[in-house]
Amino acid sequence: MFTGIIEEVGTVQRIGGGSLAIAAETVLTDAHLGDSIAVNGICLTVTSFDRHHFTADVMPETVRRTSLAELRKGSPVNLERALSLSSRLGGHIVSGHIDGTGSIRSLEKEGNALLLKVAAEPAVLRGIVEKGSVALDGISLTVAAVTEEDFTVSLIPHTREVTNLRDKKTGSILNIETDVIGKYVEKMMQGVYTQEGSKAVPEKSALTRAFLLENGF
């Protein structure tokens, strides 16, 4: 589990053959084999490391679902160690399991902020809620607006300076993870299945939109 608060920007040294090697420092100060490190929001397991580098195995499924195929030697990547029980939860609950990718549609200045508009598939946009949380390349951000084709987040200068967003431009691909709590609520609203003989029969859920609205959600 992660928070979406990026600890450092690492650099890809090697990618291919089912593994990824990254140059880093901060996230390796207390590293152990088998630790989880989020790389651009993707939860990966440390398979080897020294003071300045670590490697992780990458499954084909991970490549299909994420922007890993876009990475090259020298690419900057956002890094975050797994949340510890003594950490402050400064962002939001991030699992490191990517729902899909999106592409930057526009970057627009607004005062000291930068409005970042991201186009995404309907299946991903279904989990995006205005004023809700979303993780982009592992960065915890608040959604400013949502349409049927895209969504917008607002970046403060600090966020852009300390993450790989400083290198992004129109057309860049981003990993997207929607709010994990929303996923479970959606699943519960779809109802559950009970077994009747050899058949699974859908059972209507008591958790409805009307119920949620009545109780302040």
PDB file of N, CA, C and O in Angstrom, residues 17-90:
ATOM      1  N   GLY A  17      13.495  -8.060 -21.236  1.00  0.00           N
ATOM      2  CA  GLY A  17      13.746  -9.407 -20.762  1.00  0.00           C
ATOM      3  C   GLY A  17      13.018  -9.736 -19.476  1.00  0.00           C
ATOM      4  O   GLY A  17      13.467 -10.589 -18.700  1.00  0.00           O
ATOM      5  N   GLY A  18      11.916  -9.034 -19.223  1.00  0.00           N
ATOM      6  CA  GLY A  18      11.135  -9.316 -18.026  1.00  0.00           C
ATOM      7  C   GLY A  18      11.637  -8.683 -16.756  1.00  0.00           C
ATOM      8  O   GLY A  18      11.203  -9.054 -15.654  1.00  0.00           O
ATOM      9  N   SER A  19      12.553  -7.721 -16.870  1.00  0.00           N
ATOM     10  CA  SER A  19      13.049  -7.052 -15.664  1.00  0.00           C
ATOM     11  C   SER A  19      13.319  -5.577 -15.932  1.00  0.00           C
ATOM     12  O   SER A  19      13.421  -5.137 -17.082  1.00  0.00           O
ATOM     13  N   LEU A  20      13.457  -4.844 -14.838  1.00  0.00           N
ATOM     14  CA  LEU A  20      13.642  -3.393 -14.884  1.00  0.00           C
ATOM     15  C   LEU A  20      14.707  -3.026 -13.864  1.00  0.00           C
ATOM     16  O   LEU A  20      14.665  -3.487 -12.720  1.00  0.00           O
ATOM     17  N   ALA A  21      15.689  -2.219 -14.272  1.00  0.00           N
ATOM     18  CA  ALA A  21      16.727  -1.751 -13.358  1.00  0.00           C
ATOM     19  C   ALA A  21      16.645  -0.236 -13.255  1.00  0.00           C
ATOM     20  O   ALA A  21      16.548   0.459 -14.279  1.00  0.00           O
ATOM     21  N   ILE A  22      16.676   0.281 -12.023  1.00  0.00           N
ATOM     22  CA  ILE A  22      16.473   1.709 -11.791  1.00  0.00           C
ATOM     23  C   ILE A  22      17.544   2.244 -10.851  1.00  0.00           C
ATOM     24  O   ILE A  22      17.861   1.626  -9.818  1.00  0.00           O
ATOM     25  N   ALA A  23      18.101   3.392 -11.193  1.00  0.00           N
ATOM     26  CA  ALA A  23      19.034   4.092 -10.313  1.00  0.00           C
ATOM     27  C   ALA A  23      18.235   4.941  -9.338  1.00  0.00           C
ATOM     28  O   ALA A  23      17.335   5.679  -9.738  1.00  0.00           O
ATOM     29  N   ALA A  24      18.543   4.812  -8.051  1.00  0.00           N
ATOM     30  CA  ALA A  24      17.811   5.541  -7.013  1.00  0.00           C
ATOM     31  C   ALA A  24      18.692   5.645  -5.773  1.00  0.00           C
ATOM     32  O   ALA A  24      19.756   5.010  -5.699  1.00  0.00           O
ATOM     33  N   GLU A  25      18.237   6.429  -4.791  1.00  0.00           N
ATOM     34  CA  GLU A  25      18.989   6.541  -3.538  1.00  0.00           C
ATOM     35  C   GLU A  25      18.059   6.522  -2.322  1.00  0.00           C
ATOM     36  O   GLU A  25      18.154   5.649  -1.473  1.00  0.00           O
ATOM     37  N   THR A  26      17.127   7.479  -2.260  1.00  0.00           N
ATOM     38  CA  THR A  26      16.278   7.624  -1.080  1.00  0.00           C
ATOM     39  C   THR A  26      15.502   6.356  -0.760  1.00  0.00           C
ATOM     40  O   THR A  26      15.456   5.915   0.395  1.00  0.00           O
ATOM     41  N   VAL A  27      14.883   5.742  -1.781  1.00  0.00           N
ATOM     42  CA  VAL A  27      14.039   4.571  -1.527  1.00  0.00           C
ATOM     43  C   VAL A  27      14.850   3.335  -1.169  1.00  0.00           C
ATOM     44  O   VAL A  27      14.278   2.302  -0.794  1.00  0.00           O
ATOM     45  N   LEU A  28      16.191   3.425  -1.263  1.00  0.00           N
ATOM     46  CA  LEU A  28      17.043   2.277  -0.975  1.00  0.00           C
ATOM     47  C   LEU A  28      17.710   2.353   0.395  1.00  0.00           C
ATOM     48  O   LEU A  28      18.466   1.455   0.768  1.00  0.00           O
ATOM     49  N   THR A  29      17.437   3.407   1.154  1.00  0.00           N
ATOM     50  CA  THR A  29      18.118   3.593   2.442  1.00  0.00           C
ATOM     51  C   THR A  29      17.785   2.497   3.449  1.00  0.00           C
ATOM     52  O   THR A  29      18.581   2.216   4.342  1.00  0.00           O
ATOM     53  N   ASP A  30      16.608   1.871   3.320  1.00  0.00           N
ATOM     54  CA  ASP A  30      16.249   0.782   4.230  1.00  0.00           C
ATOM     55  C   ASP A  30      15.688  -0.409   3.455  1.00  0.00           C
ATOM     56  O   ASP A  30      14.812  -1.134   3.930  1.00  0.00           O
ATOM     57  N   ALA A  31      16.186  -0.606   2.234  1.00  0.00           N
ATOM     58  CA  ALA A  31      15.638  -1.635   1.340  1.00  0.00           C
ATOM     59  C   ALA A  31      15.989  -3.043   1.792  1.00  0.00           C
ATOM     60  O   ALA A  31      17.025  -3.297   2.405  1.00  0.00           O
ATOM     61  N   HIS A  32      15.066  -3.984   1.468  1.00  0.00           N
ATOM     62  CA  HIS A  32      15.275  -5.400   1.683  1.00  0.00           C
ATOM     63  C   HIS A  32      14.766  -6.147   0.452  1.00  0.00           C
ATOM     64  O   HIS A  32      13.895  -5.653  -0.262  1.00  0.00           O
ATOM     65  N   LEU A  33      15.304  -7.325   0.212  1.00  0.00           N
ATOM     66  CA  LEU A  33      14.781  -8.146  -0.873  1.00  0.00           C
ATOM     67  C   LEU A  33      13.306  -8.453  -0.607  1.00  0.00           C
ATOM     68  O   LEU A  33      12.920  -8.779   0.517  1.00  0.00           O
ATOM     69  N   GLY A  34      12.497  -8.336  -1.640  1.00  0.00           N
ATOM     70  CA  GLY A  34      11.068  -8.594  -1.496  1.00  0.00           C
ATOM     71  C   GLY A  34      10.255  -7.382  -1.135  1.00  0.00           C
ATOM     72  O   GLY A  34       9.019  -7.457  -1.096  1.00  0.00           O
ATOM     73  N   ASP A  35      10.901  -6.243  -0.866  1.00  0.00           N
ATOM     74  CA  ASP A  35      10.160  -5.012  -0.586  1.00  0.00           C
ATOM     75  C   ASP A  35       9.366  -4.572  -1.805  1.00  0.00           C
ATOM     76  O   ASP A  35       9.731  -4.870  -2.948  1.00  0.00           O
ATOM     77  N   SER A  36       8.306  -3.822  -1.537  1.00  0.00           N
ATOM     78  CA  SER A  36       7.517  -3.232  -2.621  1.00  0.00           C
ATOM     79  C   SER A  36       7.918  -1.779  -2.822  1.00  0.00           C
ATOM     80  O   SER A  36       8.024  -1.022  -1.851  1.00  0.00           O
ATOM     81  N   ILE A  37       8.154  -1.405  -4.067  1.00  0.00           N
ATOM     82  CA  ILE A  37       8.409  -0.014  -4.438  1.00  0.00           C
ATOM     83  C   ILE A  37       7.506   0.324  -5.608  1.00  0.00           C
ATOM     84  O   ILE A  37       7.420  -0.442  -6.577  1.00  0.00           O
ATOM     85  N   ALA A  38       6.795   1.439  -5.509  1.00  0.00           N
ATOM     86  CA  ALA A  38       5.936   1.884  -6.604  1.00  0.00           C
ATOM     87  C   ALA A  38       6.788   2.637  -7.620  1.00  0.00           C
ATOM     88  O   ALA A  38       7.463   3.612  -7.275  1.00  0.00           O
ATOM     89  N   VAL A  39       6.760   2.164  -8.855  1.00  0.00           N
ATOM     90  CA  VAL A  39       7.499   2.786  -9.959  1.00  0.00           C
ATOM     91  C   VAL A  39       6.468   3.359 -10.928  1.00  0.00           C
ATOM     92  O   VAL A  39       5.743   2.606 -11.583  1.00  0.00           O
ATOM     93  N   ASN A  40       6.372   4.680 -10.996  1.00  0.00           N
ATOM     94  CA  ASN A  40       5.309   5.333 -11.769  1.00  0.00           C
ATOM     95  C   ASN A  40       3.935   4.779 -11.383  1.00  0.00           C
ATOM     96  O   ASN A  40       3.061   4.571 -12.216  1.00  0.00           O
ATOM     97  N   GLY A  41       3.792   4.496 -10.088  1.00  0.00           N
ATOM     98  CA  GLY A  41       2.513   4.028  -9.571  1.00  0.00           C
ATOM     99  C   GLY A  41       2.305   2.533  -9.639  1.00  0.00           C
ATOM    100  O   GLY A  41       1.290   2.028  -9.156  1.00  0.00           O
ATOM    101  N   ILE A  42       3.259   1.792 -10.217  1.00  0.00           N
ATOM    102  CA  ILE A  42       3.136   0.336 -10.358  1.00  0.00           C
ATOM    103  C   ILE A  42       3.858  -0.335  -9.197  1.00  0.00           C
ATOM    104  O   ILE A  42       5.047  -0.123  -8.991  1.00  0.00           O
ATOM    105  N   CYS A  43       3.163  -1.153  -8.447  1.00  0.00           N
ATOM    106  CA  CYS A  43       3.773  -1.866  -7.327  1.00  0.00           C
ATOM    107  C   CYS A  43       4.676  -2.976  -7.871  1.00  0.00           C
ATOM    108  O   CYS A  43       4.206  -3.936  -8.480  1.00  0.00           O
ATOM    109  N   LEU A  44       5.985  -2.843  -7.647  1.00  0.00           N
ATOM    110  CA  LEU A  44       6.959  -3.838  -8.095  1.00  0.00           C
ATOM    111  C   LEU A  44       7.749  -4.363  -6.901  1.00  0.00           C
ATOM    112  O   LEU A  44       7.904  -3.665  -5.898  1.00  0.00           O
ATOM    113  N   THR A  45       8.251  -5.576  -7.028  1.00  0.00           N
ATOM    114  CA  THR A  45       8.990  -6.229  -5.943  1.00  0.00           C
ATOM    115  C   THR A  45      10.482  -6.166  -6.209  1.00  0.00           C
ATOM    116  O   THR A  45      10.949  -6.522  -7.297  1.00  0.00           O
ATOM    117  N   VAL A  46      11.234  -5.729  -5.197  1.00  0.00           N
ATOM    118  CA  VAL A  46      12.689  -5.631  -5.314  1.00  0.00           C
ATOM    119  C   VAL A  46      13.296  -7.030  -5.350  1.00  0.00           C
ATOM    120  O   VAL A  46      13.100  -7.827  -4.432  1.00  0.00           O
ATOM    121  N   THR A  47      14.044  -7.327  -6.423  1.00  0.00           N
ATOM    122  CA  THR A  47      14.682  -8.644  -6.557  1.00  0.00           C
ATOM    123  C   THR A  47      16.189  -8.589  -6.307  1.00  0.00           C
ATOM    124  O   THR A  47      16.815  -9.609  -6.035  1.00  0.00           O
ATOM    125  N   SER A  48      16.779  -7.403  -6.427  1.00  0.00           N
ATOM    126  CA  SER A  48      18.180  -7.199  -6.064  1.00  0.00           C
ATOM    127  C   SER A  48      18.398  -5.707  -5.893  1.00  0.00           C
ATOM    128  O   SER A  48      17.646  -4.890  -6.434  1.00  0.00           O
ATOM    129  N   PHE A  49      19.432  -5.342  -5.134  1.00  0.00           N
ATOM    130  CA  PHE A  49      19.696  -3.916  -4.920  1.00  0.00           C
ATOM    131  C   PHE A  49      21.099  -3.720  -4.353  1.00  0.00           C
ATOM    132  O   PHE A  49      21.713  -4.644  -3.808  1.00  0.00           O
ATOM    133  N   ASP A  50      21.604  -2.491  -4.508  1.00  0.00           N
ATOM    134  CA  ASP A  50      22.784  -2.034  -3.786  1.00  0.00           C
ATOM    135  C   ASP A  50      22.493  -0.609  -3.329  1.00  0.00           C
ATOM    136  O   ASP A  50      21.326  -0.210  -3.283  1.00  0.00           O
ATOM    137  N   ARG A  51      23.477   0.156  -3.021  1.00  0.00           N
ATOM    138  CA  ARG A  51      23.236   1.505  -2.480  1.00  0.00           C
ATOM    139  C   ARG A  51      22.637   2.458  -3.510  1.00  0.00           C
ATOM    140  O   ARG A  51      22.024   3.462  -3.149  1.00  0.00           O
ATOM    141  N   HIS A  52      22.819   2.165  -4.791  1.00  0.00           N
ATOM    142  CA  HIS A  52      22.426   3.139  -5.809  1.00  0.00           C
ATOM    143  C   HIS A  52      21.484   2.596  -6.879  1.00  0.00           C
ATOM    144  O   HIS A  52      21.091   3.336  -7.777  1.00  0.00           O
ATOM    145  N   HIS A  53      21.112   1.308  -6.811  1.00  0.00           N
ATOM    146  CA  HIS A  53      20.285   0.729  -7.863  1.00  0.00           C
ATOM    147  C   HIS A  53      19.400  -0.368  -7.287  1.00  0.00           C
ATOM    148  O   HIS A  53      19.721  -0.953  -6.255  1.00  0.00           O
ATOM    149  N   PHE A  54      18.314  -0.654  -7.980  1.00  0.00           N
ATOM    150  CA  PHE A  54      17.541  -1.851  -7.656  1.00  0.00           C
ATOM    151  C   PHE A  54      16.923  -2.411  -8.926  1.00  0.00           C
ATOM    152  O   PHE A  54      16.787  -1.714  -9.935  1.00  0.00           O
ATOM    153  N   THR A  55      16.597  -3.699  -8.877  1.00  0.00           N
ATOM    154  CA  THR A  55      15.951  -4.345 -10.018  1.00  0.00           C
ATOM    155  C   THR A  55      14.619  -4.948  -9.559  1.00  0.00           C
ATOM    156  O   THR A  55      14.417  -5.237  -8.375  1.00  0.00           O
ATOM    157  N   ALA A  56      13.722  -5.123 -10.519  1.00  0.00           N
ATOM    158  CA  ALA A  56      12.421  -5.718 -10.252  1.00  0.00           C
ATOM    159  C   ALA A  56      11.989  -6.512 -11.474  1.00  0.00           C
ATOM    160  O   ALA A  56      12.284  -6.129 -12.606  1.00  0.00           O
ATOM    161  N   ASP A  57      11.299  -7.616 -11.235  1.00  0.00           N
ATOM    162  CA  ASP A  57      10.743  -8.395 -12.336  1.00  0.00           C
ATOM    163  C   ASP A  57       9.450  -7.743 -12.810  1.00  0.00           C
ATOM    164  O   ASP A  57       8.700  -7.169 -12.015  1.00  0.00           O
ATOM    165  N   VAL A  58       9.191  -7.865 -14.105  1.00  0.00           N
ATOM    166  CA  VAL A  58       7.997  -7.264 -14.703  1.00  0.00           C
ATOM    167  C   VAL A  58       7.245  -8.321 -15.499  1.00  0.00           C
ATOM    168  O   VAL A  58       7.805  -8.912 -16.432  1.00  0.00           O
ATOM    169  N   MET A  59       5.990  -8.575 -15.146  1.00  0.00           N
ATOM    170  CA  MET A  59       5.185  -9.577 -15.845  1.00  0.00           C
ATOM    171  C   MET A  59       4.593  -9.002 -17.131  1.00  0.00           C
ATOM    172  O   MET A  59       4.369  -7.795 -17.226  1.00  0.00           O
ATOM    173  N   PRO A  60       4.312  -9.839 -18.136  1.00  0.00           N
ATOM    174  CA  PRO A  60       3.663  -9.367 -19.361  1.00  0.00           C
ATOM    175  C   PRO A  60       2.347  -8.648 -19.086  1.00  0.00           C
ATOM    176  O   PRO A  60       2.017  -7.657 -19.737  1.00  0.00           O
ATOM    177  N   GLU A  61       1.572  -9.144 -18.102  1.00  0.00           N
ATOM    178  CA  GLU A  61       0.310  -8.498 -17.755  1.00  0.00           C
ATOM    179  C   GLU A  61       0.530  -7.063 -17.303  1.00  0.00           C
ATOM    180  O   GLU A  61      -0.238  -6.153 -17.640  1.00  0.00           O
ATOM    181  N   THR A  62       1.603  -6.831 -16.545  1.00  0.00           N
ATOM    182  CA  THR A  62       1.920  -5.480 -16.078  1.00  0.00           C
ATOM    183  C   THR A  62       2.248  -4.567 -17.247  1.00  0.00           C
ATOM    184  O   THR A  62       1.824  -3.414 -17.292  1.00  0.00           O
ATOM    185  N   VAL A  63       2.999  -5.084 -18.205  1.00  0.00           N
ATOM    186  CA  VAL A  63       3.355  -4.294 -19.388  1.00  0.00           C
ATOM    187  C   VAL A  63       2.100  -3.929 -20.189  1.00  0.00           C
ATOM    188  O   VAL A  63       1.942  -2.800 -20.660  1.00  0.00           O
ATOM    189  N   ARG A  64       1.180  -4.892 -20.323  1.00  0.00           N
ATOM    190  CA  ARG A  64      -0.050  -4.642 -21.084  1.00  0.00           C
ATOM    191  C   ARG A  64      -0.917  -3.565 -20.446  1.00  0.00           C
ATOM    192  O   ARG A  64      -1.554  -2.776 -21.139  1.00  0.00           O
ATOM    193  N   ARG A  65      -0.946  -3.529 -19.137  1.00  0.00           N
ATOM    194  CA  ARG A  65      -1.869  -2.648 -18.414  1.00  0.00           C
ATOM    195  C   ARG A  65      -1.313  -1.262 -18.131  1.00  0.00           C
ATOM    196  O   ARG A  65      -2.057  -0.379 -17.702  1.00  0.00           O
ATOM    197  N   THR A  66      -0.008  -1.075 -18.340  1.00  0.00           N
ATOM    198  CA  THR A  66       0.648   0.159 -17.897  1.00  0.00           C
ATOM    199  C   THR A  66       1.445   0.805 -19.027  1.00  0.00           C
ATOM    200  O   THR A  66       1.443   0.340 -20.155  1.00  0.00           O
ATOM    201  N   SER A  67       2.155   1.860 -18.642  1.00  0.00           N
ATOM    202  CA  SER A  67       2.982   2.581 -19.616  1.00  0.00           C
ATOM    203  C   SER A  67       4.427   2.103 -19.615  1.00  0.00           C
ATOM    204  O   SER A  67       5.306   2.790 -20.159  1.00  0.00           O
ATOM    205  N   LEU A  68       4.714   0.948 -19.031  1.00  0.00           N
ATOM    206  CA  LEU A  68       6.094   0.464 -18.972  1.00  0.00           C
ATOM    207  C   LEU A  68       6.734   0.350 -20.347  1.00  0.00           C
ATOM    208  O   LEU A  68       7.939   0.558 -20.500  1.00  0.00           O
ATOM    209  N   ALA A  69       5.931   0.012 -21.355  1.00  0.00           N
ATOM    210  CA  ALA A  69       6.480  -0.139 -22.707  1.00  0.00           C
ATOM    211  C   ALA A  69       7.011   1.186 -23.253  1.00  0.00           C
ATOM    212  O   ALA A  69       7.798   1.193 -24.205  1.00  0.00           O
ATOM    213  N   GLU A  70       6.586   2.299 -22.648  1.00  0.00           N
ATOM    214  CA  GLU A  70       7.042   3.622 -23.098  1.00  0.00           C
ATOM    215  C   GLU A  70       8.415   3.980 -22.533  1.00  0.00           C
ATOM    216  O   GLU A  70       9.060   4.911 -23.012  1.00  0.00           O
ATOM    217  N   LEU A  71       8.853   3.254 -21.495  1.00  0.00           N
ATOM    218  CA  LEU A  71      10.112   3.608 -20.835  1.00  0.00           C
ATOM    219  C   LEU A  71      11.322   3.211 -21.669  1.00  0.00           C
ATOM    220  O   LEU A  71      11.306   2.212 -22.376  1.00  0.00           O
ATOM    221  N   ARG A  72      12.352   4.013 -21.549  1.00  0.00           N
ATOM    222  CA  ARG A  72      13.622   3.762 -22.217  1.00  0.00           C
ATOM    223  C   ARG A  72      14.759   4.012 -21.224  1.00  0.00           C
ATOM    224  O   ARG A  72      14.544   4.571 -20.148  1.00  0.00           O
ATOM    225  N   LYS A  73      15.964   3.620 -21.558  1.00  0.00           N
ATOM    226  CA  LYS A  73      17.115   3.933 -20.722  1.00  0.00           C
ATOM    227  C   LYS A  73      17.194   5.446 -20.546  1.00  0.00           C
ATOM    228  O   LYS A  73      17.160   6.201 -21.519  1.00  0.00           O
ATOM    229  N   GLY A  74      17.273   5.897 -19.299  1.00  0.00           N
ATOM    230  CA  GLY A  74      17.336   7.322 -19.002  1.00  0.00           C
ATOM    231  C   GLY A  74      15.987   7.938 -18.648  1.00  0.00           C
ATOM    232  O   GLY A  74      15.938   9.098 -18.209  1.00  0.00           O
ATOM    233  N   SER A  75      14.888   7.196 -18.812  1.00  0.00           N
ATOM    234  CA  SER A  75      13.562   7.735 -18.487  1.00  0.00           C
ATOM    235  C   SER A  75      13.452   8.008 -16.988  1.00  0.00           C
ATOM    236  O   SER A  75      13.848   7.179 -16.162  1.00  0.00           O
ATOM    237  N   PRO A  76      12.896   9.179 -16.607  1.00  0.00           N
ATOM    238  CA  PRO A  76      12.677   9.461 -15.184  1.00  0.00           C
ATOM    239  C   PRO A  76      11.412   8.760 -14.699  1.00  0.00           C
ATOM    240  O   PRO A  76      10.402   8.726 -15.408  1.00  0.00           O
ATOM    241  N   VAL A  77      11.462   8.186 -13.496  1.00  0.00           N
ATOM    242  CA  VAL A  77      10.302   7.475 -12.948  1.00  0.00           C
ATOM    243  C   VAL A  77      10.071   7.893 -11.498  1.00  0.00           C
ATOM    244  O   VAL A  77      11.011   8.082 -10.726  1.00  0.00           O
ATOM    245  N   ASN A  78       8.798   8.033 -11.148  1.00  0.00           N
ATOM    246  CA  ASN A  78       8.425   8.360  -9.775  1.00  0.00           C
ATOM    247  C   ASN A  78       8.579   7.137  -8.890  1.00  0.00           C
ATOM    248  O   ASN A  78       8.148   6.039  -9.266  1.00  0.00           O
ATOM    249  N   LEU A  79       9.155   7.320  -7.700  1.00  0.00           N
ATOM    250  CA  LEU A  79       9.388   6.202  -6.783  1.00  0.00           C
ATOM    251  C   LEU A  79       8.801   6.496  -5.403  1.00  0.00           C
ATOM    252  O   LEU A  79       8.901   7.617  -4.894  1.00  0.00           O
ATOM    253  N   GLU A  80       8.200   5.461  -4.817  1.00  0.00           N
ATOM    254  CA  GLU A  80       7.681   5.563  -3.447  1.00  0.00           C
ATOM    255  C   GLU A  80       7.775   4.201  -2.782  1.00  0.00           C
ATOM    256  O   GLU A  80       7.371   3.192  -3.364  1.00  0.00           O
ATOM    257  N   ARG A  81       8.311   4.188  -1.561  1.00  0.00           N
ATOM    258  CA  ARG A  81       8.318   2.954  -0.779  1.00  0.00           C
ATOM    259  C   ARG A  81       6.918   2.666  -0.235  1.00  0.00           C
ATOM    260  O   ARG A  81       6.086   3.562  -0.115  1.00  0.00           O
ATOM    261  N   ALA A  82       6.692   1.404   0.102  1.00  0.00           N
ATOM    262  CA  ALA A  82       5.409   1.021   0.678  1.00  0.00           C
ATOM    263  C   ALA A  82       5.187   1.750   2.005  1.00  0.00           C
ATOM    264  O   ALA A  82       6.127   2.062   2.737  1.00  0.00           O
ATOM    265  N   LEU A  83       3.923   2.020   2.302  1.00  0.00           N
ATOM    266  CA  LEU A  83       3.531   2.713   3.522  1.00  0.00           C
ATOM    267  C   LEU A  83       3.872   1.876   4.746  1.00  0.00           C
ATOM    268  O   LEU A  83       3.626   0.672   4.773  1.00  0.00           O
ATOM    269  N   SER A  84       4.445   2.516   5.768  1.00  0.00           N
ATOM    270  CA  SER A  84       4.678   1.845   7.044  1.00  0.00           C
ATOM    271  C   SER A  84       3.652   2.346   8.061  1.00  0.00           C
ATOM    272  O   SER A  84       3.031   3.401   7.873  1.00  0.00           O
ATOM    273  N   LEU A  85       3.463   1.604   9.138  1.00  0.00           N
ATOM    274  CA  LEU A  85       2.451   1.969  10.129  1.00  0.00           C
ATOM    275  C   LEU A  85       2.797   3.257  10.865  1.00  0.00           C
ATOM    276  O   LEU A  85       1.937   3.869  11.491  1.00  0.00           O
ATOM    277  N   SER A  86       4.058   3.679  10.782  1.00  0.00           N
ATOM    278  CA  SER A  86       4.472   4.912  11.455  1.00  0.00           C
ATOM    279  C   SER A  86       4.433   6.120  10.518  1.00  0.00           C
ATOM    280  O   SER A  86       4.786   7.227  10.917  1.00  0.00           O
ATOM    281  N   SER A  87       4.003   5.912   9.256  1.00  0.00           N
ATOM    282  CA  SER A  87       3.987   6.999   8.271  1.00  0.00           C
ATOM    283  C   SER A  87       2.719   7.820   8.365  1.00  0.00           C
ATOM    284  O   SER A  87       1.662   7.328   8.772  1.00  0.00           O
ATOM    285  N   ARG A  88       2.811   9.084   7.971  1.00  0.00           N
ATOM    286  CA  ARG A  88       1.627   9.914   7.804  1.00  0.00           C
ATOM    287  C   ARG A  88       0.987   9.584   6.459  1.00  0.00           C
ATOM    288  O   ARG A  88       1.672   9.435   5.458  1.00  0.00           O
ATOM    289  N   LEU A  89      -0.341   9.481   6.439  1.00  0.00           N
ATOM    290  CA  LEU A  89      -1.048   9.221   5.186  1.00  0.00           C
ATOM    291  C   LEU A  89      -1.348  10.569   4.533  1.00  0.00           C
ATOM    292  O   LEU A  89      -2.452  11.094   4.617  1.00  0.00           O
ATOM    293  N   GLY A  90      -0.330  11.126   3.863  1.00  0.00           N
ATOM    294  CA  GLY A  90      -0.450  12.473   3.336  1.00  0.00           C
ATOM    295  C   GLY A  90      -1.227  12.582   2.044  1.00  0.00           C
ATOM    296  O   GLY A  90      -1.730  13.637   1.696  1.00  0.00           O
TER     297      GLY A  90
END
